[in-house]
PDB file of C-alpha atoms and ligand atoms in Angstrom:
ATOM      1  CA  UNK A   1      92.471  79.013  44.429  1.00 59.00           C
ATOM      2  CA  UNK A   2      94.553  77.604  47.197  1.00 52.00           C
ATOM      3  CA  UNK A   3      95.666  80.893  48.739  1.00 55.00           C
ATOM      4  CA  UNK A   4      98.939  79.350  49.929  1.00 61.00           C
ATOM      5  CA  UNK A   5     100.689  82.402  51.374  1.00 58.00           C
ATOM      6  CA  UNK A   6     104.086  80.624  51.439  1.00 75.00           C
ATOM      7  CA  UNK A   7     104.373  80.070  47.670  1.00 84.00           C
ATOM      8  CA  UNK A   8     106.245  83.094  46.255  1.00 91.00           C
ATOM      9  CA  UNK A   9     104.841  83.860  42.805  1.00 94.00           C
ATOM     10  CA  UNK A  10     105.968  87.467  42.377  1.00 94.00           C
ATOM     11  CA  UNK A  11     109.266  88.971  43.428  1.00 93.00           C
ATOM     12  CA  UNK A  12     110.031  92.356  45.011  1.00 91.00           C
ATOM     13  CA  UNK A  13     110.447  93.909  41.533  1.00 92.00           C
ATOM     14  CA  UNK A  14     107.009  92.804  40.461  1.00 92.00           C
ATOM     15  CA  UNK A  15     108.262  90.037  38.241  1.00 96.00           C
ATOM     16  CA  UNK A  16     106.132  86.905  38.049  1.00 97.00           C
ATOM     17  CA  UNK A  17     107.432  83.328  37.833  1.00 95.00           C
ATOM     18  CA  UNK A  18     107.059  83.289  34.044  1.00 96.00           C
ATOM     19  CA  UNK A  19     108.855  86.671  33.695  1.00 96.00           C
ATOM     20  CA  UNK A  20     105.725  88.787  33.176  1.00 98.00           C
ATOM     21  CA  UNK A  21     104.923  92.032  34.997  1.00 97.00           C
ATOM     22  CA  UNK A  22     101.533  92.380  36.793  1.00 97.00           C
ATOM     23  CA  UNK A  23      99.726  93.882  33.749  1.00 97.00           C
ATOM     24  CA  UNK A  24     101.183  91.547  31.113  1.00 98.00           C
ATOM     25  CA  UNK A  25      99.230  88.943  29.140  1.00 98.00           C
ATOM     26  CA  UNK A  26     100.634  85.596  28.041  1.00 98.00           C
ATOM     27  CA  UNK A  27     101.404  85.332  24.324  1.00 98.00           C
ATOM     28  CA  UNK A  28      98.361  84.920  22.125  1.00 98.00           C
ATOM     29  CA  UNK A  29      97.903  83.722  18.559  1.00 98.00           C
ATOM     30  CA  UNK A  30      94.724  82.978  16.607  1.00 98.00           C
ATOM     31  CA  UNK A  31      94.125  81.169  13.389  1.00 98.00           C
ATOM     32  CA  UNK A  32      90.778  80.724  11.636  1.00 98.00           C
ATOM     33  CA  UNK A  33      89.515  78.057   9.230  1.00 97.00           C
ATOM     34  CA  UNK A  34      91.417  75.250  10.960  1.00 98.00           C
ATOM     35  CA  UNK A  35      88.657  72.635  10.764  1.00 98.00           C
ATOM     36  CA  UNK A  36      87.817  72.252   7.015  1.00 98.00           C
ATOM     37  CA  UNK A  37      84.488  70.476   7.466  1.00 98.00           C
ATOM     38  CA  UNK A  38      83.111  73.069   9.922  1.00 98.00           C
ATOM     39  CA  UNK A  39      81.251  76.208   8.854  1.00 98.00           C
ATOM     40  CA  UNK A  40      83.598  78.217  10.977  1.00 98.00           C
ATOM     41  CA  UNK A  41      86.514  77.390  13.217  1.00 98.00           C
ATOM     42  CA  UNK A  42      89.401  78.809  15.235  1.00 98.00           C
ATOM     43  CA  UNK A  43      92.548  77.695  16.938  1.00 98.00           C
ATOM     44  CA  UNK A  44      93.631  79.894  19.807  1.00 98.00           C
ATOM     45  CA  UNK A  45      96.923  79.549  21.579  1.00 98.00           C
ATOM     46  CA  UNK A  46      97.139  81.555  24.771  1.00 98.00           C
ATOM     47  CA  UNK A  47     100.297  80.880  26.748  1.00 98.00           C
ATOM     48  CA  UNK A  48     100.376  77.131  26.772  1.00 97.00           C
ATOM     49  CA  UNK A  49      96.592  76.886  26.549  1.00 98.00           C
ATOM     50  CA  UNK A  50      95.248  75.688  23.226  1.00 98.00           C
ATOM     51  CA  UNK A  51      91.649  75.515  22.133  1.00 98.00           C
ATOM     52  CA  UNK A  52      90.116  74.435  18.880  1.00 98.00           C
ATOM     53  CA  UNK A  53      86.565  75.589  18.274  1.00 99.00           C
ATOM     54  CA  UNK A  54      84.276  74.456  15.443  1.00 98.00           C
ATOM     55  CA  UNK A  55      80.926  75.941  14.562  1.00 98.00           C
ATOM     56  CA  UNK A  56      78.219  74.145  12.542  1.00 98.00           C
ATOM     57  CA  UNK A  57      75.078  75.851  11.320  1.00 96.00           C
ATOM     58  CA  UNK A  58      72.708  77.462  11.176  1.00 98.00           C
ATOM     59  CA  UNK A  59      71.035  74.151  10.360  1.00 97.00           C
ATOM     60  CA  UNK A  60      67.585  72.689  10.954  1.00 96.00           C
ATOM     61  CA  UNK A  61      67.211  71.862  14.638  1.00 96.00           C
ATOM     62  CA  UNK A  62      66.655  68.158  15.339  1.00 93.00           C
ATOM     63  CA  UNK A  63      64.655  66.705  17.015  1.00 94.00           C
ATOM     64  CA  UNK A  64      61.791  69.096  16.331  1.00 94.00           C
ATOM     65  CA  UNK A  65      60.953  69.443  20.021  1.00 95.00           C
ATOM     66  CA  UNK A  66      64.147  71.472  20.592  1.00 95.00           C
ATOM     67  CA  UNK A  67      63.140  73.974  17.896  1.00 96.00           C
ATOM     68  CA  UNK A  68      62.185  77.520  18.840  1.00 96.00           C
ATOM     69  CA  UNK A  69      59.653  79.223  16.554  1.00 96.00           C
ATOM     70  CA  UNK A  70      61.173  82.659  17.024  1.00 97.00           C
ATOM     71  CA  UNK A  71      64.881  82.002  17.121  1.00 98.00           C
ATOM     72  CA  UNK A  72      67.721  79.548  16.645  1.00 98.00           C
ATOM     73  CA  UNK A  73      68.997  77.443  19.539  1.00 98.00           C
ATOM     74  CA  UNK A  74      72.636  77.738  20.411  1.00 98.00           C
ATOM     75  CA  UNK A  75      74.254  74.517  21.608  1.00 98.00           C
ATOM     76  CA  UNK A  76      77.680  74.845  23.275  1.00 98.00           C
ATOM     77  CA  UNK A  77      79.916  71.988  24.386  1.00 98.00           C
ATOM     78  CA  UNK A  78      83.190  72.676  26.225  1.00 98.00           C
ATOM     79  CA  UNK A  79      85.473  69.693  26.660  1.00 97.00           C
ATOM     80  CA  UNK A  80      88.972  69.232  27.993  1.00 96.00           C
ATOM     81  CA  UNK A  81      90.815  66.509  26.067  1.00 96.00           C
ATOM     82  CA  UNK A  82      92.078  63.702  28.289  1.00 93.00           C
ATOM     83  CA  UNK A  83      95.695  64.584  27.337  1.00 95.00           C
ATOM     84  CA  UNK A  84      95.260  68.333  27.912  1.00 96.00           C
ATOM     85  CA  UNK A  85      96.697  68.360  31.443  1.00 93.00           C
ATOM     86  CA  UNK A  86      99.506  66.561  33.285  1.00 89.00           C
ATOM     87  CA  UNK A  87      97.058  64.369  35.219  1.00 85.00           C
ATOM     88  CA  UNK A  88      95.142  62.633  32.473  1.00 80.00           C
ATOM     89  CA  UNK A  89      91.468  63.827  32.491  1.00 77.00           C
ATOM     90  CA  UNK A  90      88.684  61.302  32.589  1.00 79.00           C
ATOM     91  CA  UNK A  91      87.158  61.536  29.134  1.00 77.00           C
ATOM     92  CA  UNK A  92      83.586  62.824  28.704  1.00 79.00           C
ATOM     93  CA  UNK A  93      81.412  65.402  30.359  1.00 82.00           C
ATOM     94  CA  UNK A  94      81.555  66.232  34.032  1.00 93.00           C
ATOM     95  CA  UNK A  95      80.063  68.909  36.265  1.00 95.00           C
ATOM     96  CA  UNK A  96      82.860  71.367  35.477  1.00 96.00           C
ATOM     97  CA  UNK A  97      82.510  71.009  31.702  1.00 97.00           C
ATOM     98  CA  UNK A  98      78.697  71.319  31.984  1.00 97.00           C
ATOM     99  CA  UNK A  99      79.059  74.504  33.997  1.00 97.00           C
ATOM    100  CA  UNK A 100      81.572  76.012  31.574  1.00 98.00           C
ATOM    101  CA  UNK A 101      79.422  75.011  28.600  1.00 98.00           C
ATOM    102  CA  UNK A 102      76.451  76.760  30.199  1.00 98.00           C
ATOM    103  CA  UNK A 103      78.180  80.040  31.084  1.00 98.00           C
ATOM    104  CA  UNK A 104      79.766  80.131  27.624  1.00 98.00           C
ATOM    105  CA  UNK A 105      76.398  79.599  25.959  1.00 98.00           C
ATOM    106  CA  UNK A 106      74.832  82.363  28.089  1.00 98.00           C
ATOM    107  CA  UNK A 107      77.631  84.749  27.172  1.00 98.00           C
ATOM    108  CA  UNK A 108      77.418  83.982  23.431  1.00 98.00           C
ATOM    109  CA  UNK A 109      73.609  84.269  23.437  1.00 98.00           C
ATOM    110  CA  UNK A 110      74.091  87.957  24.357  1.00 98.00           C
ATOM    111  CA  UNK A 111      75.779  88.668  21.024  1.00 98.00           C
ATOM    112  CA  UNK A 112      74.592  86.136  18.419  1.00 98.00           C
ATOM    113  CA  UNK A 113      71.512  87.339  16.502  1.00 98.00           C
ATOM    114  CA  UNK A 114      69.595  84.104  17.081  1.00 98.00           C
ATOM    115  CA  UNK A 115      66.284  85.686  16.072  1.00 98.00           C
ATOM    116  CA  UNK A 116      67.450  85.724  12.434  1.00 98.00           C
ATOM    117  CA  UNK A 117      67.311  81.888  12.275  1.00 98.00           C
ATOM    118  CA  UNK A 118      63.970  80.506  13.650  1.00 97.00           C
ATOM    119  CA  UNK A 119      63.753  76.702  14.068  1.00 97.00           C
ATOM    120  CA  UNK A 120      67.529  76.364  13.485  1.00 98.00           C
ATOM    121  CA  UNK A 121      70.413  75.220  15.538  1.00 98.00           C
ATOM    122  CA  UNK A 122      73.957  76.562  15.790  1.00 98.00           C
ATOM    123  CA  UNK A 123      76.400  74.092  17.321  1.00 98.00           C
ATOM    124  CA  UNK A 124      79.638  75.334  18.937  1.00 98.00           C
ATOM    125  CA  UNK A 125      82.223  72.717  20.016  1.00 98.00           C
ATOM    126  CA  UNK A 126      85.092  73.897  22.194  1.00 98.00           C
ATOM    127  CA  UNK A 127      87.911  71.357  22.548  1.00 98.00           C
ATOM    128  CA  UNK A 128      90.742  72.172  24.959  1.00 97.00           C
ATOM    129  CA  UNK A 129      93.868  70.526  23.655  1.00 97.00           C
ATOM    130  CA  UNK A 130      96.271  71.952  26.232  1.00 98.00           C
ATOM    131  CA  UNK A 131      95.200  73.453  29.591  1.00 97.00           C
ATOM    132  CA  UNK A 132      97.125  75.927  31.638  1.00 96.00           C
ATOM    133  CA  UNK A 133      94.504  77.973  33.521  1.00 97.00           C
ATOM    134  CA  UNK A 134      91.933  80.277  32.025  1.00 98.00           C
ATOM    135  CA  UNK A 135      90.616  77.700  29.562  1.00 98.00           C
ATOM    136  CA  UNK A 136      87.025  78.948  30.009  1.00 98.00           C
ATOM    137  CA  UNK A 137      88.276  82.379  28.879  1.00 98.00           C
ATOM    138  CA  UNK A 138      90.210  80.967  25.935  1.00 98.00           C
ATOM    139  CA  UNK A 139      87.214  78.796  24.957  1.00 98.00           C
ATOM    140  CA  UNK A 140      84.725  81.720  25.052  1.00 98.00           C
ATOM    141  CA  UNK A 141      87.068  84.104  23.188  1.00 99.00           C
ATOM    142  CA  UNK A 142      87.894  81.507  20.516  1.00 98.00           C
ATOM    143  CA  UNK A 143      84.209  80.582  20.169  1.00 99.00           C
ATOM    144  CA  UNK A 144      83.288  84.164  19.310  1.00 98.00           C
ATOM    145  CA  UNK A 145      85.993  84.193  16.592  1.00 98.00           C
ATOM    146  CA  UNK A 146      84.800  80.831  15.236  1.00 98.00           C
ATOM    147  CA  UNK A 147      81.176  82.114  15.080  1.00 98.00           C
ATOM    148  CA  UNK A 148      82.382  85.207  13.190  1.00 98.00           C
ATOM    149  CA  UNK A 149      84.415  82.921  10.883  1.00 98.00           C
ATOM    150  CA  UNK A 150      81.169  80.978  10.176  1.00 98.00           C
ATOM    151  CA  UNK A 151      79.576  84.276   9.119  1.00 98.00           C
ATOM    152  CA  UNK A 152      76.993  84.216  11.923  1.00 98.00           C
ATOM    153  CA  UNK A 153      75.715  87.737  12.529  1.00 98.00           C
ATOM    154  CA  UNK A 154      76.694  89.059  15.952  1.00 98.00           C
ATOM    155  CA  UNK A 155      76.491  92.442  17.715  1.00 98.00           C
ATOM    156  CA  UNK A 156      80.124  92.120  18.879  1.00 98.00           C
ATOM    157  CA  UNK A 157      82.914  89.642  19.568  1.00 98.00           C
ATOM    158  CA  UNK A 158      83.443  88.465  23.171  1.00 98.00           C
ATOM    159  CA  UNK A 159      86.827  88.731  24.843  1.00 98.00           C
ATOM    160  CA  UNK A 160      87.320  86.803  28.046  1.00 98.00           C
ATOM    161  CA  UNK A 161      90.254  87.121  30.418  1.00 98.00           C
ATOM    162  CA  UNK A 162      90.865  86.354  34.073  1.00 98.00           C
ATOM    163  CA  UNK A 163      92.844  88.584  36.380  1.00 98.00           C
ATOM    164  CA  UNK A 164      93.353  87.673  40.037  1.00 98.00           C
ATOM    165  CA  UNK A 165      95.460  88.042  43.173  1.00 97.00           C
ATOM    166  CA  UNK A 166      98.754  86.381  44.031  1.00 96.00           C
ATOM    167  CA  UNK A 167     100.784  87.132  47.186  1.00 94.00           C
ATOM    168  CA  UNK A 168      98.363  90.057  47.869  1.00 95.00           C
ATOM    169  CA  UNK A 169      99.147  91.636  44.479  1.00 97.00           C
ATOM    170  CA  UNK A 170      96.576  91.866  41.662  1.00 98.00           C
ATOM    171  CA  UNK A 171      97.876  90.595  38.318  1.00 98.00           C
ATOM    172  CA  UNK A 172      96.503  90.127  34.865  1.00 98.00           C
ATOM    173  CA  UNK A 173      95.855  86.778  33.148  1.00 98.00           C
ATOM    174  CA  UNK A 174      96.689  84.106  35.747  1.00 98.00           C
ATOM    175  CA  UNK A 175      98.801  81.140  34.693  1.00 97.00           C
ATOM    176  CA  UNK A 176      98.382  77.658  36.190  1.00 95.00           C
ATOM    177  CA  UNK A 177     100.547  78.139  39.319  1.00 95.00           C
ATOM    178  CA  UNK A 178      98.933  81.531  39.981  1.00 96.00           C
ATOM    179  CA  UNK A 179      95.492  79.985  39.550  1.00 96.00           C
ATOM    180  CA  UNK A 180      96.319  77.043  41.801  1.00 94.00           C
ATOM    181  CA  UNK A 181      98.141  78.895  44.593  1.00 94.00           C
ATOM    182  CA  UNK A 182      96.720  82.432  44.223  1.00 95.00           C
ATOM    183  CA  UNK A 183      94.132  84.018  46.473  1.00 96.00           C
ATOM    184  CA  UNK A 184      91.493  85.125  43.934  1.00 97.00           C
ATOM    185  CA  UNK A 185      90.477  84.764  40.332  1.00 97.00           C
ATOM    186  CA  UNK A 186      88.107  87.044  38.354  1.00 98.00           C
ATOM    187  CA  UNK A 187      87.268  85.744  34.865  1.00 98.00           C
ATOM    188  CA  UNK A 188      85.163  88.214  32.823  1.00 98.00           C
ATOM    189  CA  UNK A 189      83.616  88.153  29.334  1.00 98.00           C
ATOM    190  CA  UNK A 190      83.662  91.624  27.748  1.00 98.00           C
ATOM    191  CA  UNK A 191      82.162  93.080  24.604  1.00 98.00           C
ATOM    192  CA  UNK A 192      85.146  95.052  23.341  1.00 98.00           C
ATOM    193  CA  UNK A 193      83.188  97.699  21.400  1.00 97.00           C
ATOM    194  CA  UNK A 194      80.960  98.756  24.272  1.00 96.00           C
ATOM    195  CA  UNK A 195      82.758  97.518  27.393  1.00 97.00           C
ATOM    196  CA  UNK A 196      79.587  95.617  28.360  1.00 98.00           C
ATOM    197  CA  UNK A 197      79.899  92.476  30.449  1.00 98.00           C
ATOM    198  CA  UNK A 198      78.372  89.120  29.405  1.00 98.00           C
ATOM    199  CA  UNK A 199      80.141  86.868  31.847  1.00 98.00           C
ATOM    200  CA  UNK A 200      81.709  87.233  35.308  1.00 98.00           C
ATOM    201  CA  UNK A 201      82.733  84.666  37.914  1.00 98.00           C
ATOM    202  CA  UNK A 202      84.770  85.174  41.028  1.00 97.00           C
ATOM    203  CA  UNK A 203      86.692  82.717  43.167  1.00 96.00           C
ATOM    204  CA  UNK A 204      88.376  83.849  46.371  1.00 97.00           C
ATOM    205  CA  UNK A 205      88.255  87.272  48.082  1.00 96.00           C
ATOM    206  CA  UNK A 206      89.155  90.704  46.691  1.00 97.00           C
ATOM    207  CA  UNK A 207      88.794  94.061  48.477  1.00 98.00           C
ATOM    208  CA  UNK A 208      86.925  96.765  46.578  1.00 98.00           C
ATOM    209  CA  UNK A 209      90.225  98.316  45.420  1.00 98.00           C
ATOM    210  CA  UNK A 210      91.590  94.929  44.344  1.00 98.00           C
ATOM    211  CA  UNK A 211      88.362  94.137  42.500  1.00 98.00           C
ATOM    212  CA  UNK A 212      88.621  97.480  40.668  1.00 98.00           C
ATOM    213  CA  UNK A 213      92.243  96.798  39.712  1.00 98.00           C
ATOM    214  CA  UNK A 214      91.399  93.285  38.407  1.00 98.00           C
ATOM    215  CA  UNK A 215      88.442  94.729  36.503  1.00 98.00           C
ATOM    216  CA  UNK A 216      90.659  97.436  34.966  1.00 98.00           C
ATOM    217  CA  UNK A 217      93.280  94.807  33.985  1.00 98.00           C
ATOM    218  CA  UNK A 218      90.594  92.686  32.317  1.00 98.00           C
ATOM    219  CA  UNK A 219      89.121  95.680  30.446  1.00 98.00           C
ATOM    220  CA  UNK A 220      92.538  96.809  29.219  1.00 98.00           C
ATOM    221  CA  UNK A 221      93.520  93.244  28.219  1.00 98.00           C
ATOM    222  CA  UNK A 222      90.220  92.931  26.334  1.00 98.00           C
ATOM    223  CA  UNK A 223      91.189  95.781  23.985  1.00 98.00           C
ATOM    224  CA  UNK A 224      94.574  94.212  23.342  1.00 98.00           C
ATOM    225  CA  UNK A 225      93.126  90.726  22.648  1.00 98.00           C
ATOM    226  CA  UNK A 226      90.419  92.269  20.471  1.00 98.00           C
ATOM    227  CA  UNK A 227      93.098  93.631  18.103  1.00 98.00           C
ATOM    228  CA  UNK A 228      94.539  90.110  17.697  1.00 98.00           C
ATOM    229  CA  UNK A 229      91.029  88.680  17.067  1.00 98.00           C
ATOM    230  CA  UNK A 230      90.259  91.296  14.404  1.00 97.00           C
ATOM    231  CA  UNK A 231      93.590  90.616  12.651  1.00 97.00           C
ATOM    232  CA  UNK A 232      92.868  86.859  12.571  1.00 97.00           C
ATOM    233  CA  UNK A 233      89.412  87.464  11.072  1.00 97.00           C
ATOM    234  CA  UNK A 234      90.541  89.823   8.337  1.00 93.00           C
ATOM    235  CA  UNK A 235      93.235  87.432   7.156  1.00 76.00           C
ATOM    236  CA  UNK A 236      96.340  88.367   9.180  1.00 52.00           C
ATOM    237  CA  UNK A 237      98.214  85.733  11.140  1.00 50.00           C
ATOM    238  CA  UNK A 238      96.673  87.014  14.360  1.00 46.00           C
ATOM    239  CA  UNK A 239     100.012  87.390  16.129  1.00 48.00           C
TER     240      UNK A 239
HETATM  241  O1  CDP B 301      90.725  76.512  32.969  1.00 84.45           O
HETATM  242  P1  CDP B 301      89.967  77.446  33.915  1.00 84.45           P
HETATM  243  O2  CDP B 301      90.906  78.325  34.695  1.00 84.45           O
HETATM  244  O3  CDP B 301      88.901  78.207  33.215  1.00 84.45           O
HETATM  245  O4  CDP B 301      89.198  76.520  34.925  1.00 84.45           O
HETATM  246  P2  CDP B 301      89.629  75.981  36.370  1.00 84.45           P
HETATM  247  O5  CDP B 301      88.581  74.994  36.750  1.00 84.45           O
HETATM  248  O6  CDP B 301      89.925  77.094  37.290  1.00 84.45           O
HETATM  249  O7  CDP B 301      90.980  75.162  36.089  1.00 84.45           O
HETATM  250  C1  CDP B 301      92.249  75.757  36.137  1.00 84.45           C
HETATM  251  C2  CDP B 301      93.261  74.803  35.501  1.00 84.45           C
HETATM  252  O8  CDP B 301      93.381  73.663  36.280  1.00 84.45           O
HETATM  253  C3  CDP B 301      92.856  74.321  34.118  1.00 84.45           C
HETATM  254  O9  CDP B 301      93.121  75.233  33.089  1.00 84.45           O
HETATM  255  C4  CDP B 301      93.757  73.090  34.018  1.00 84.45           C
HETATM  256  O10 CDP B 301      95.067  73.471  33.719  1.00 84.45           O
HETATM  257  C5  CDP B 301      93.672  72.532  35.438  1.00 84.45           C
HETATM  258  N1  CDP B 301      92.651  71.494  35.563  1.00 84.45           N
HETATM  259  C6  CDP B 301      93.080  70.164  35.440  1.00 84.45           C
HETATM  260  O11 CDP B 301      94.254  69.936  35.206  1.00 84.45           O
HETATM  261  N2  CDP B 301      92.174  69.141  35.545  1.00 84.45           N
HETATM  262  C7  CDP B 301      90.849  69.412  35.788  1.00 84.45           C
HETATM  263  N3  CDP B 301      89.992  68.432  35.873  1.00 84.45           N
HETATM  264  C8  CDP B 301      90.412  70.767  35.873  1.00 84.45           C
HETATM  265  C9  CDP B 301      91.337  71.766  35.760  1.00 84.45           C
END
């Protein structure tokens, strides 16, 4: 969120640098069952973001001291591959990946029926293969699809999308330039069947009206992405 006022990212006709209008999403496709050894998996391509998520479990939680007597533990690891961005990432976990893993776990814990699997563990690995802004949203959305693909009972899927502000205009689903040079970013995790929120972060400043517009864009985008998720899970190509 640089907020560089001199970088023009939307023209007078409301067209963004990648040709989208303010309310448009990047192209999305979802495929399940992409990691044969996993119990559930998903590849999600969102613009030029790509995430592969694998789910293992429920399995016995080891070591025993991490077990919970009344529910399963959910372990979530988000990682950006070293080759996923133009500047090679230092491999391994850092503060950012720990933060994203934690907020993703918190969001997923709101929907996964962990109480059905006492003393067990469900492992979710989110690997970002290609990163172009909004990877926490792609990771969380794809993780909910991979959990469903693993047959883990859940109250709902989670759709995550980030709207924000560029050149004083609120737009849906920021791309990398918009994320870098824009003025604000509002990623949200939404339960598409109820409209409930399980995740929200905000970077930069939005007025009340701008916040409402970004919120509405995210809610509307959630319904559209939800359709693609459902198609992928019932055997369509998810496009
Ligand atoms: O990916 P997301 O928008 O959820 O998180 P961010 O921290 O706001 O990062 C925005 C984008 O910056 C990422 O999607 C990457 O394209 C890029 N980035 C990077 O190239 N190297 C990093 N260490 C972190 C982010």
